[in-house]
XYZ file of C-alpha atoms in Angstrom:
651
model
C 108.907 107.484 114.323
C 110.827 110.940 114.722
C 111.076 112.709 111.370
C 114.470 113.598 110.405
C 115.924 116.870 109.085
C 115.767 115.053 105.471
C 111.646 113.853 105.678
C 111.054 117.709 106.608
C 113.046 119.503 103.579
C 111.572 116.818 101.502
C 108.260 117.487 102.550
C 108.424 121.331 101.960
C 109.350 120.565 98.749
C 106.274 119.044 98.251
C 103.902 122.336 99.048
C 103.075 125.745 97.266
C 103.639 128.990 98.118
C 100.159 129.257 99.732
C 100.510 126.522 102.006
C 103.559 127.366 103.231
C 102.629 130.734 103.934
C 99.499 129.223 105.755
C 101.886 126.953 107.642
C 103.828 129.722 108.965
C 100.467 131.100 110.279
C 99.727 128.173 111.696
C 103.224 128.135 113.878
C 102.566 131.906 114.913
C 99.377 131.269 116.089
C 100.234 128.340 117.815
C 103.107 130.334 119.901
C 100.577 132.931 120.732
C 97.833 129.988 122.106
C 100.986 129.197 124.465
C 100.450 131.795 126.150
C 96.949 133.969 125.751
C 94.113 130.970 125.773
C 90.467 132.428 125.629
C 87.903 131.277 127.719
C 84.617 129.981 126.431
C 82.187 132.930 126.033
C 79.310 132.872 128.112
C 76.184 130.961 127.604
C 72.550 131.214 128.665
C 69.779 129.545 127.702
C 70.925 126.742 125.422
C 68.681 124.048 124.244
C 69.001 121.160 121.932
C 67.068 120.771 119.681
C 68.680 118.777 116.713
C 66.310 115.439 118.195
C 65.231 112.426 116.377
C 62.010 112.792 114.706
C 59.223 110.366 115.773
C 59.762 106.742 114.654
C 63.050 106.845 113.766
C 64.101 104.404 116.393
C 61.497 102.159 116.246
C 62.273 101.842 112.206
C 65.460 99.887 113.630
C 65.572 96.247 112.219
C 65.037 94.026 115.090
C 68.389 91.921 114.263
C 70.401 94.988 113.362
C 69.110 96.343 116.944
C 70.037 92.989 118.851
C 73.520 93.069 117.378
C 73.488 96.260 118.386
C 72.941 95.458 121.691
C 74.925 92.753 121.947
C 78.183 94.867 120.816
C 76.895 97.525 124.182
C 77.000 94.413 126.218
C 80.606 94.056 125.838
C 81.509 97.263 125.662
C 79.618 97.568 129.219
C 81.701 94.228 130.807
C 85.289 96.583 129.514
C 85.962 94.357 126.229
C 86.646 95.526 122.813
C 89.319 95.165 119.938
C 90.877 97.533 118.536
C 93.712 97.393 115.023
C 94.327 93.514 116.524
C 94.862 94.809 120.077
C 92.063 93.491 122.781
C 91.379 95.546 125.431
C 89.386 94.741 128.549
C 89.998 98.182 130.139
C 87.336 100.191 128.637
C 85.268 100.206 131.989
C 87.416 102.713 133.325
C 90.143 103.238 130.261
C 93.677 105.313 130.678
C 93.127 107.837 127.941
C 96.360 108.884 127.202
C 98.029 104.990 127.592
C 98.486 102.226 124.173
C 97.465 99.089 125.150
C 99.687 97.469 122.189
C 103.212 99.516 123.987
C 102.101 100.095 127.206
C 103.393 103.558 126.883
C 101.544 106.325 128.062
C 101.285 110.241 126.056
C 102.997 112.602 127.677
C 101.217 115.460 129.164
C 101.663 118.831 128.389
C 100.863 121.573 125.434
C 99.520 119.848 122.788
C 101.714 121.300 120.189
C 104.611 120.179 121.952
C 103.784 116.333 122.097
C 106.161 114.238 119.669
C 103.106 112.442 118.859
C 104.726 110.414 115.695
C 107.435 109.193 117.656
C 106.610 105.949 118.903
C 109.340 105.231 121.529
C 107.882 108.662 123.236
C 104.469 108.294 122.854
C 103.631 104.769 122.057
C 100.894 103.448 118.696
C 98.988 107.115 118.670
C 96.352 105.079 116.335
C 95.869 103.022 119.608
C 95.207 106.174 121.175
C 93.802 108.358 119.235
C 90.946 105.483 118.322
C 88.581 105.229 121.584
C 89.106 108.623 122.052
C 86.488 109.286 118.355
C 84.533 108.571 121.171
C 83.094 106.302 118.775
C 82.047 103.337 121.039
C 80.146 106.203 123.145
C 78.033 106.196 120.215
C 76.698 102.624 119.999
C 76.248 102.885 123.934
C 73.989 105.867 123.349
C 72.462 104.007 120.375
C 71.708 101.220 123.133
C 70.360 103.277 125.237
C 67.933 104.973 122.298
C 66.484 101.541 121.084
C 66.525 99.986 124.918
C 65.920 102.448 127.447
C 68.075 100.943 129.575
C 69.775 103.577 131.882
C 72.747 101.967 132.340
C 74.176 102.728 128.969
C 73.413 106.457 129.130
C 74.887 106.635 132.349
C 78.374 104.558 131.289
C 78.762 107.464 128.132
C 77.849 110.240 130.656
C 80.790 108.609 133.157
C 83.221 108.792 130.302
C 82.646 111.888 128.609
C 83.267 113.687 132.231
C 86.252 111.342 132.693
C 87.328 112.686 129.121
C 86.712 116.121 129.525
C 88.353 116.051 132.888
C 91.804 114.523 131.588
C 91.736 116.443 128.497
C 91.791 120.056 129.056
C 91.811 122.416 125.659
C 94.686 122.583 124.310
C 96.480 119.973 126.673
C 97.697 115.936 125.800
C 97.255 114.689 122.587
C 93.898 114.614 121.728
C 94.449 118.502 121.000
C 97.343 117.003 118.459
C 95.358 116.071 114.851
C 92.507 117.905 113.232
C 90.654 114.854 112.092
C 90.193 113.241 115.444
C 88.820 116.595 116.858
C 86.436 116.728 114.068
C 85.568 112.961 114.579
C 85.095 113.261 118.296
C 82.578 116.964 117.360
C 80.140 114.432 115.645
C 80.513 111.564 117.793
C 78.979 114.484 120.887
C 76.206 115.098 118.194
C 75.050 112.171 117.962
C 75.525 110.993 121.825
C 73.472 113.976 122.526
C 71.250 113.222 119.783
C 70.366 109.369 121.254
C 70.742 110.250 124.486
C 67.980 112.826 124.490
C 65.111 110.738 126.298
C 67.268 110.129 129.120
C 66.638 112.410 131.644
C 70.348 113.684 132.591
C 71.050 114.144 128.866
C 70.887 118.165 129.209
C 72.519 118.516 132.569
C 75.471 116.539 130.777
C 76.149 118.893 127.640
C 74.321 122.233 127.001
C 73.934 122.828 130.969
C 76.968 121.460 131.501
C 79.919 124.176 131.437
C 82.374 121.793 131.189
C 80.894 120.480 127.822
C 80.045 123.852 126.528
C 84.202 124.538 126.905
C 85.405 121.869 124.992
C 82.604 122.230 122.222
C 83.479 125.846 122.194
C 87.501 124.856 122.009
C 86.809 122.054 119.503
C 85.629 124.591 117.255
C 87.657 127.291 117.650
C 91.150 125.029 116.772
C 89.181 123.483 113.620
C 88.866 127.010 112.655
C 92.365 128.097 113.671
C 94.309 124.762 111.881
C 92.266 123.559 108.690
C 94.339 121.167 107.205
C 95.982 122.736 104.200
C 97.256 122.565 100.658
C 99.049 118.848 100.271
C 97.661 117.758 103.251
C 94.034 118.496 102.347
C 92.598 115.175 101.573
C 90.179 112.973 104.079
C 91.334 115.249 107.182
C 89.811 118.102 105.570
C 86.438 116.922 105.099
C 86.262 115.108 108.702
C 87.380 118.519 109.984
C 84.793 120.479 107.773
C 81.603 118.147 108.796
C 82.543 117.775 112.372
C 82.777 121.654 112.411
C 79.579 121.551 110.555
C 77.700 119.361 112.277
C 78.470 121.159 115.789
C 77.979 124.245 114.699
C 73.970 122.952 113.817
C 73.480 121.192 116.559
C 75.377 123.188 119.268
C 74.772 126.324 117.866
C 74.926 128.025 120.693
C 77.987 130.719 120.550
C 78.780 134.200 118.863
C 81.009 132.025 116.861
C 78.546 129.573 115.887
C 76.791 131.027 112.564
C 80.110 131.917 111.085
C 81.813 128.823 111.905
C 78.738 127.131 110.531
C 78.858 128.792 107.460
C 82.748 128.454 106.738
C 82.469 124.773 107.711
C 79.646 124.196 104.839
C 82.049 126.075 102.266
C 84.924 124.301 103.242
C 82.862 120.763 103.215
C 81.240 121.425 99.881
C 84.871 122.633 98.258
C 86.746 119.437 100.026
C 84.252 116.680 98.853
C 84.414 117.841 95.292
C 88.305 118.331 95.332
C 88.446 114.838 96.969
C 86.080 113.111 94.470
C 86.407 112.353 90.596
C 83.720 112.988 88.788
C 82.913 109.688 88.560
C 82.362 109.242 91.764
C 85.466 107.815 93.055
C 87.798 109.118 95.420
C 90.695 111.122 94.460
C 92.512 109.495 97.039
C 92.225 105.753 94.988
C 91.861 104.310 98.651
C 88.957 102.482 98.999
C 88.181 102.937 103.087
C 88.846 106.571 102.314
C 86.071 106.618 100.416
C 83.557 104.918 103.074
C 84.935 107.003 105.328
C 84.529 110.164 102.920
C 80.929 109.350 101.902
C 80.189 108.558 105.578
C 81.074 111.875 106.938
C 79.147 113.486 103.899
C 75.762 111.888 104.450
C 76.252 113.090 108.111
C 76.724 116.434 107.288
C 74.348 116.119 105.060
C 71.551 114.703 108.117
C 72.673 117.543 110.267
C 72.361 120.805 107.639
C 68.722 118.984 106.718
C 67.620 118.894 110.320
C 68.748 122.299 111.489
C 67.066 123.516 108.172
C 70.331 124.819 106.844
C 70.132 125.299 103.025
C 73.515 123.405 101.150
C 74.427 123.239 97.535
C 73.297 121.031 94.926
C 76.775 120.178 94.203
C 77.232 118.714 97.881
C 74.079 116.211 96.994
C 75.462 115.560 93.582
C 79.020 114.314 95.076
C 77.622 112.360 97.758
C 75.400 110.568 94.581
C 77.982 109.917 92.671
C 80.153 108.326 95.225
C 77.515 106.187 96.157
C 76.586 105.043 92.491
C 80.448 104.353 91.974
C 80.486 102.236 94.970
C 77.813 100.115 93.743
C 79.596 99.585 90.490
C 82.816 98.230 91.532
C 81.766 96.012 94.998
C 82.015 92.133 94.135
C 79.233 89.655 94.110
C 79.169 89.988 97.912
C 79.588 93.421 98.195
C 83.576 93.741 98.504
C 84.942 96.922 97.386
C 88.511 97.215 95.922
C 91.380 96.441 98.288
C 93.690 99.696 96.966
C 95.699 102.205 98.886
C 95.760 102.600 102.474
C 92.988 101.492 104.657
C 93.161 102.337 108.663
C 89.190 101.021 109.902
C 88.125 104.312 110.119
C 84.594 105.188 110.053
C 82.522 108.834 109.947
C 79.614 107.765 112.441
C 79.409 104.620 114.166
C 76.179 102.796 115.737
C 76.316 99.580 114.504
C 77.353 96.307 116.402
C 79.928 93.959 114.980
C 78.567 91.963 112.225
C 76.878 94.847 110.300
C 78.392 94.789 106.606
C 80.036 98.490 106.208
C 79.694 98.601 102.732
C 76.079 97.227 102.585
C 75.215 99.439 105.223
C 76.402 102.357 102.739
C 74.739 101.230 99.781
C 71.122 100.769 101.725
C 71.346 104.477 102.974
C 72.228 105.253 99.502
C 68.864 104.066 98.344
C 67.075 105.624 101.197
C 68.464 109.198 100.292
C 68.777 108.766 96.077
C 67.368 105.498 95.417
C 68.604 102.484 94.143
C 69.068 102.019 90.696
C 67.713 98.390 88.668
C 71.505 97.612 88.570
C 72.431 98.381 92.062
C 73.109 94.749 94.031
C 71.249 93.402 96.228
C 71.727 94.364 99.823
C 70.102 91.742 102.079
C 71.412 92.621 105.565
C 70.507 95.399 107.717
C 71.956 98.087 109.583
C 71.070 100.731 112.779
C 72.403 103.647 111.149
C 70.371 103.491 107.488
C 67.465 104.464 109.627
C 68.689 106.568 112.208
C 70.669 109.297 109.714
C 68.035 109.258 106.590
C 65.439 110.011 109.047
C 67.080 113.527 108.952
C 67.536 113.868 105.494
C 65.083 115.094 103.265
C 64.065 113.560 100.271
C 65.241 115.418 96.814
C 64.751 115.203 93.593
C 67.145 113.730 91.767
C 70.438 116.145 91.092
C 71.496 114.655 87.459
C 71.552 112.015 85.360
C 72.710 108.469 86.485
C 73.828 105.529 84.982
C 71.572 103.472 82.743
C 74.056 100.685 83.402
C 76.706 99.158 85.999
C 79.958 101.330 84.911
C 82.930 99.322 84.629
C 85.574 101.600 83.383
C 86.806 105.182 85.470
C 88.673 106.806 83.027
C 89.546 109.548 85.180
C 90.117 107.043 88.267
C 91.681 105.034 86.096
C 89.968 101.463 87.424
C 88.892 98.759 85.500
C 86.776 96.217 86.876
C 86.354 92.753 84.807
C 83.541 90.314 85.687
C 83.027 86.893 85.044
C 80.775 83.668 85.446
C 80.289 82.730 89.155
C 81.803 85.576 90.661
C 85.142 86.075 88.920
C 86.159 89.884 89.557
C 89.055 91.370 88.805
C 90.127 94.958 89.478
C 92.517 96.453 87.273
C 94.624 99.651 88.299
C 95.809 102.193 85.265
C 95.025 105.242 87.321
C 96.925 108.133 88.901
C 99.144 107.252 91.738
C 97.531 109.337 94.511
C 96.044 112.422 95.614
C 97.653 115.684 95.817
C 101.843 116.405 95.630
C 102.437 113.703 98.541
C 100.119 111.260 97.643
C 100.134 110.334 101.655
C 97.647 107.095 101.237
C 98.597 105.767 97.887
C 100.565 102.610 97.403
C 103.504 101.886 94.965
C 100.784 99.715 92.635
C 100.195 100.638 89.374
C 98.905 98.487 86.728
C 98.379 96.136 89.978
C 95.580 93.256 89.330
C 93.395 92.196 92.402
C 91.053 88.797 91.475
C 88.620 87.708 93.222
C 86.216 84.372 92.906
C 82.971 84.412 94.756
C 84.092 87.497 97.498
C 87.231 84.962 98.266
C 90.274 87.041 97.747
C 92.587 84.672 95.141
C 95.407 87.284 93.691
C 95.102 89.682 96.589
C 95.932 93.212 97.501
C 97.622 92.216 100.856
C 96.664 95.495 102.578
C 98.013 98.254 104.710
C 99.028 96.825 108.344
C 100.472 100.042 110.212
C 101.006 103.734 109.655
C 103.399 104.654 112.802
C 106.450 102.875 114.540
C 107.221 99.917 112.134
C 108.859 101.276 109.306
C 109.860 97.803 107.532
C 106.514 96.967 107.628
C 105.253 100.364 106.711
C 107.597 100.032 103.427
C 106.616 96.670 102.558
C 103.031 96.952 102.587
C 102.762 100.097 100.494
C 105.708 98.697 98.204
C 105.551 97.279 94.352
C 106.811 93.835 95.328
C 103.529 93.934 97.728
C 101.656 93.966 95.171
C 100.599 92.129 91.730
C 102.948 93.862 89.234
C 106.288 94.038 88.436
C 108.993 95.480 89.759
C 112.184 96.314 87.866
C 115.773 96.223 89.385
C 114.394 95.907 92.731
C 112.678 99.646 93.005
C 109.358 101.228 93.507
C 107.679 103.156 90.417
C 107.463 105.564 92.984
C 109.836 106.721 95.071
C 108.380 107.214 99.066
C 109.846 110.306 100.691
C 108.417 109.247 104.307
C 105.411 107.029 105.552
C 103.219 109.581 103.971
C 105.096 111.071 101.701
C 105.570 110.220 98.084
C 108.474 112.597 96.143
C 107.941 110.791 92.839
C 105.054 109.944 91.126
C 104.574 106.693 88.458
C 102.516 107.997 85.852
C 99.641 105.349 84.143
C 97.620 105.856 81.459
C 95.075 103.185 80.087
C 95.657 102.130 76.170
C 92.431 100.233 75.998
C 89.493 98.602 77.695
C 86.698 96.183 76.435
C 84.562 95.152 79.317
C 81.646 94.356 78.135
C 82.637 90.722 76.531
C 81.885 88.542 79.222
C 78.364 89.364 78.969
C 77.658 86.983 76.283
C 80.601 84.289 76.749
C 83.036 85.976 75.149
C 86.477 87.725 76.180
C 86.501 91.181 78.608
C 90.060 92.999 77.634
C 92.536 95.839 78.926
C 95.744 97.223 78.643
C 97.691 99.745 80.179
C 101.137 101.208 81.336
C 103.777 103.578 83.317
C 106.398 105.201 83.175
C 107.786 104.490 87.198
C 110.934 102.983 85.618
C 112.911 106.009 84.098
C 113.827 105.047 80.737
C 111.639 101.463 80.280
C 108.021 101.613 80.301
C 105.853 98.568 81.859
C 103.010 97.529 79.887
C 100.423 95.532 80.857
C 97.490 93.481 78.981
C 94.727 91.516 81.410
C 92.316 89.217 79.680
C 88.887 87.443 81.168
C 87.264 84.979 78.787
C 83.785 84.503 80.471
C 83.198 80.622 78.508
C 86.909 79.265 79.609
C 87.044 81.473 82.922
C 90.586 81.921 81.843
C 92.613 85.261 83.538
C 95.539 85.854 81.062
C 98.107 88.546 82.307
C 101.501 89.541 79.576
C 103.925 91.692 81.456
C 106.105 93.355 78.729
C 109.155 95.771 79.872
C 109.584 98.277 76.910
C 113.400 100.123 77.077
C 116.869 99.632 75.915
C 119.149 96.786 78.022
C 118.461 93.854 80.163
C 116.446 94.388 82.946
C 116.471 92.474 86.165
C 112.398 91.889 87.427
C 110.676 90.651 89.574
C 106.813 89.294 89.110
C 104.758 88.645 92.350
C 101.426 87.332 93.232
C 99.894 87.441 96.584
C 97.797 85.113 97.174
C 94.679 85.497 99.898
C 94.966 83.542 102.681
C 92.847 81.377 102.309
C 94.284 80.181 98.892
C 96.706 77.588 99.549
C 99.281 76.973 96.717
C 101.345 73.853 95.874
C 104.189 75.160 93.155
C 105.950 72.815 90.970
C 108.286 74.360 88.523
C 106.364 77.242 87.080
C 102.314 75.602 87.796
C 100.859 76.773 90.758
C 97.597 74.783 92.312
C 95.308 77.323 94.105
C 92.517 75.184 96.466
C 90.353 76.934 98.760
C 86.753 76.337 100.297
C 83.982 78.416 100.047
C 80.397 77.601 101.967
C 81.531 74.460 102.648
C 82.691 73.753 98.688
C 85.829 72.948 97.541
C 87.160 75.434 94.864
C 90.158 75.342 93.006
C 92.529 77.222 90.390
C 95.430 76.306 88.232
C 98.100 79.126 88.066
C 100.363 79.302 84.637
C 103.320 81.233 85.367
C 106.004 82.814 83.124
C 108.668 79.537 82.188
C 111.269 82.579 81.750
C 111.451 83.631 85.052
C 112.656 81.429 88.387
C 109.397 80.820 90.827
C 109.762 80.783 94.670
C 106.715 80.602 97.317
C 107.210 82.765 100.447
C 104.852 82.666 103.001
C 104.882 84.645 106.421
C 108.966 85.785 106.256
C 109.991 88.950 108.469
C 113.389 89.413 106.943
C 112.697 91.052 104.553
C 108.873 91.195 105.091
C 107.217 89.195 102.661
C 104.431 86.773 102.386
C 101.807 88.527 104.397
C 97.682 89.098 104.377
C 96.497 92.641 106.561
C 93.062 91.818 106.828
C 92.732 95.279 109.034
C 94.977 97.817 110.217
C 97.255 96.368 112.977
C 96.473 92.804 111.899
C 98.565 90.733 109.628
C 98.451 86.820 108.762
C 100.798 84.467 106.927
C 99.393 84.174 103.166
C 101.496 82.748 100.475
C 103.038 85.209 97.552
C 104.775 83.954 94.024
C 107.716 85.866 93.141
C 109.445 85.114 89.842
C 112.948 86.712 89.189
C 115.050 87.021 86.236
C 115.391 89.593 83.357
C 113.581 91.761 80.428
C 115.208 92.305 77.399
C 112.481 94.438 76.033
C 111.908 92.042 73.504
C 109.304 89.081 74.360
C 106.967 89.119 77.601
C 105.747 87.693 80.321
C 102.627 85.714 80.027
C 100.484 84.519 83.217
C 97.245 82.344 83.034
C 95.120 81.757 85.727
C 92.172 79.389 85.032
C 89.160 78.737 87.261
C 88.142 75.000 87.203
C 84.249 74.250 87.423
């Protein structure tokens, strides 16, 4: 997708003073790397020292190591899938070349490469993905728990093939400060598991080759932080790859200072990113795995190079991990909300391995779990692997006596009910900084859940790059669970990360702890997305009836036109008649089933799976979408009565 004259006025409009002046410096300096590139300093004598301590490999659960294991296998025989593409290339893969376009990256100075324009340089997610270097890391993790040779000497084979067709500064690896940072402490840890194999030395610190690209790594992560607007989950994976090479490869003139600017910028960026109740500023829910993620590994590294960091870093990195144990389902779901592109911090687990349980039992490794944590029953390669560097600490402050429910300053509601009923409700702020780049158009959006099984669903994210209809719909208010009014966002999207106008929420009131003893969980809340008429919002769970009850209410002078929408999951399937919707589904085996009272006021139409417009669709993961039936009713507000909508849960 080329950006037009129009996306980039927009987008300055969007920045302060400071960042534009940092912007300019940014194109200066760039100009002046055309030209005058330095040449790694010198190096004699480097060691690595950053190792595993004893035990921490065999403290490996035998079924999280065979999965492991398994996952190396295939990597090893050239399989894996990546955003809904599979590949069998990764043997010997084309670095610069999308599997999903067939279109290759052109070569040349990396500032020059058009690298959002799709018909030029084909899905750069597709590309930019194996190069994290990412898989390297679960072949190295192989090798660590195996011994087996083979694995070590497949990563060694493709880091030289990287470094080879990747020369500073050249292609489009050298494009996007977040993969560089990614890729940084991806090497870490490959060096880290790799270090009983006896060419693990002569592949990085006595290798000159690796030295250069460590060294160049660094050196553009300190020359292009990303800034102002754009500071959000780039930053941080910037600051703790930085951070993390700087421990571990500490072995330049640079490497104290860049060590010590990276741990400032890390510590500033996780607070900035985080409420202070733990969630994520960015109200995307994979942004905050992958936030938390990169923390704790920062956090491993600065412990095992002895580096002192600030309470406040710990006290973040607790908080987001309490918060994330508040609002996961009965089977350890997290919120579906804002953008969500399967990226992780570290990777070492095989397929299989829950993400979010793997989070939560690190979590009680490095703070402890508290009595109203859930139950994590599966296991994981990394819990063992990265607390095995941390060291324990007191605790940093107080914690919740019990599960929170309510984020004021997140502005997320979660509602619970008998056997499994779970229903997130979104009041909050529309995004993160002046562009808001992962935020969706979703406010006062309800996502329900019964038993983990998604019934009104957030239908996900799909694609960043390349497919603007699909970019639009997915982040849109009709694809979502809330109204829209005379067929516009609350929010007004300047470009596929770019929002110029902001819906403003604010919650009226919340009651959540009435399920607890039969009774009725309530809350309310509403924006201001539609100019002149304000959308209000009331969501009722009565625990005893298991009875959802949703009023819509559009408060303004005139007739509206509106439209209501439901998405369903797709594994709900719906039989409308008139305005009575029959949800069935099966769960375990079980037969489930929902009866869905919709507003008699408005005209009710099922869509499932339609292109033209988009609507009707289920993103699962980024670059994968599935047919899934959505409810739209149309027809007007006259600011007078509402809209009411009862869903009720039979058995």
């Amino acid at each position: 997708m080329t950006m037009s004259a129009g996306w980039y006025l927009r987008r300055l409009s969007r920045m302060g003073p400071r960042e534009v002046g940092g912007r300019v410096g940014d194109a200066v300096r760039r100009r002046r790397w055309r030209s005058a590139r330095p040449d790694c300093p010198s190096v004699t004598g480097a060691r690595f020292t950053a190792v595993l301590p004893a035990g921490a490999v065999a403290a490996v659960p035998p079924d999280a190591a065979k999965r492991l294991v398994a996952e190396a296998d295939r990597l090893m025989a050239g399989h894996a899938e990546y955003f809904g593409v599979d590949r069998d290339d990764l043997a010997d893969p084309d670095w610069c070349r999308d599997p999903r376009t067939g279109r290759r990256a052109p070569w040349g100075y990396a500032f020059d490469v058009p690298y959002r324009d799709e018909d030029t340089v084909g899905d750069i997610k597709q590309i930019w993905e194996l190069s994290r270097h990412q898989y390297l890391t679960v072949l190295a993790a192989a090798y660590a728990i195996t011994g087996d040779e083979r694995y070590a000497e497949r990563v060694a084979a493709h880091l030289r093939s990287w470094w080879a067709a990747n020369a500073p500064l050249r292609g489009v690896h050298w494009t996007s400060g977040i993969e560089l940072g990614i890729r940084l402490l991806s090497w870490v840890w490959i060096r880290r598991l790799l270090d009983g194999w006896p060419g693990a030395a002569g592949l990085f610190e006595g290798n000159q080759v690796a030295r250069r690209q460590i060294w160049h790594h660094q050196r553009w992560l300190a020359a292009f932080p990303s800034r102002g607007s754009s500071a959000n989950n780039h930053i941080v994976a910037e600051a703790a790859g930085q951070f993390a090479a700087a421990c571990a490869f500490g072995w330049f003139p640079s490497s104290a200072r860049w060590r010590a600017d990276a741990l400032r910028s890390l510590e500033r960026h996780l607070r900035s990113n985080t409420f202070d109740s733990g969630l994520n500023r960015e109200l995307a829910t994979e942004y905050h795995g992958l936030v938390l993620e990169l923390g704790l590994a920062a956090l491993a590294e600065a412990d095992a190079a002895g580096v002192p960091v600030p309470a406040s870093m710990r006290l973040v990195l607790l908080r987001m991990t309490d918060a994330l144990a508040a609002v996961v389902d009965n089977r350890l779901r997290p919120p579906r909300q804002g953008d969500a592109d399967d990226g992780h911090g570290l990777l070492v687990d095989g397929s299989g391995t829950d993400r979010w349980g793997s989070l939560l039992s690190t979590g009680d490794a490095v703070f402890g779990r508290l009595p109203w944590w859930p139950t994590v029953t599966g296991t994981d390669v990394r819990t063992p692997l990265l607390t095995s560097l941390i060291r324990p600490t007191a605790p940093v402050a107080s914690r919740p006596a019990g599960r929170p429910d309510h984020f004021a300053d997140a502005g997320m509601t979660i509602l619970r009910g008998p056997a499994g009923i779970w229903c997130r409700c979104d009041g909050g702020p529309h995004g993160f900084l002046s562009i808001a780049a992962h935020a969706h158009a979703d406010a006062l959006s309800v996502e329900v859940r019964h038993d983990g099984v998604d019934v009104l669903a957030d239908p996900g994210t799909f694609c960043y790059h390349g497919q603007p209809e699909w970019r639009q719909y997915f982040r849109s208010t009709l694809g979502h669970n809330t109204l829209q009014v005379d067929g516009a966002d609350q929010s007004v999207s300047g470009g596929p990360f770019l929002w110029t106008r902001h819906a403003r929420s604010r919650v009226l009131a919340t009651e959540t702890s009435g399920t607890a003893d039969g009774g009725t969980a309530r809350w309310c809340a509403e924006h201001d997305g539609y100019g002149r008429s304000v959308h209000r919002r009331r969501v009722e769970l009565t625990a005893e009836s298991r009875e959802l009850r949703v009023v819509d209410e559009v408060r303004g002078p005139g007739e509206r036109a509106v439209r209501l929408a439901f998405h369903l999951g797709p594994a709900i399937s719906a039989e409308l008649v008139g305005n009575r919707a029959v949800l069935t589904w099966t769960r375990d085996g079980e037969d489930r089933s929902a009866a869905l009272e919709l507003p008699g006021r408005l005209r009710w139409r099922a869509h499932r799976g339609e292109s033209d417009p988009p609507l009707g669709w289920y993103s699962a993961g980024f670059g994968r979408k599935e047919p899934a039936t959505t409810l739209v009713g149309t027809g007007f507000a006259d600011g007078a009565a509402g809209f009411t909508t009862v869903l009720r849960f039979r058995g």
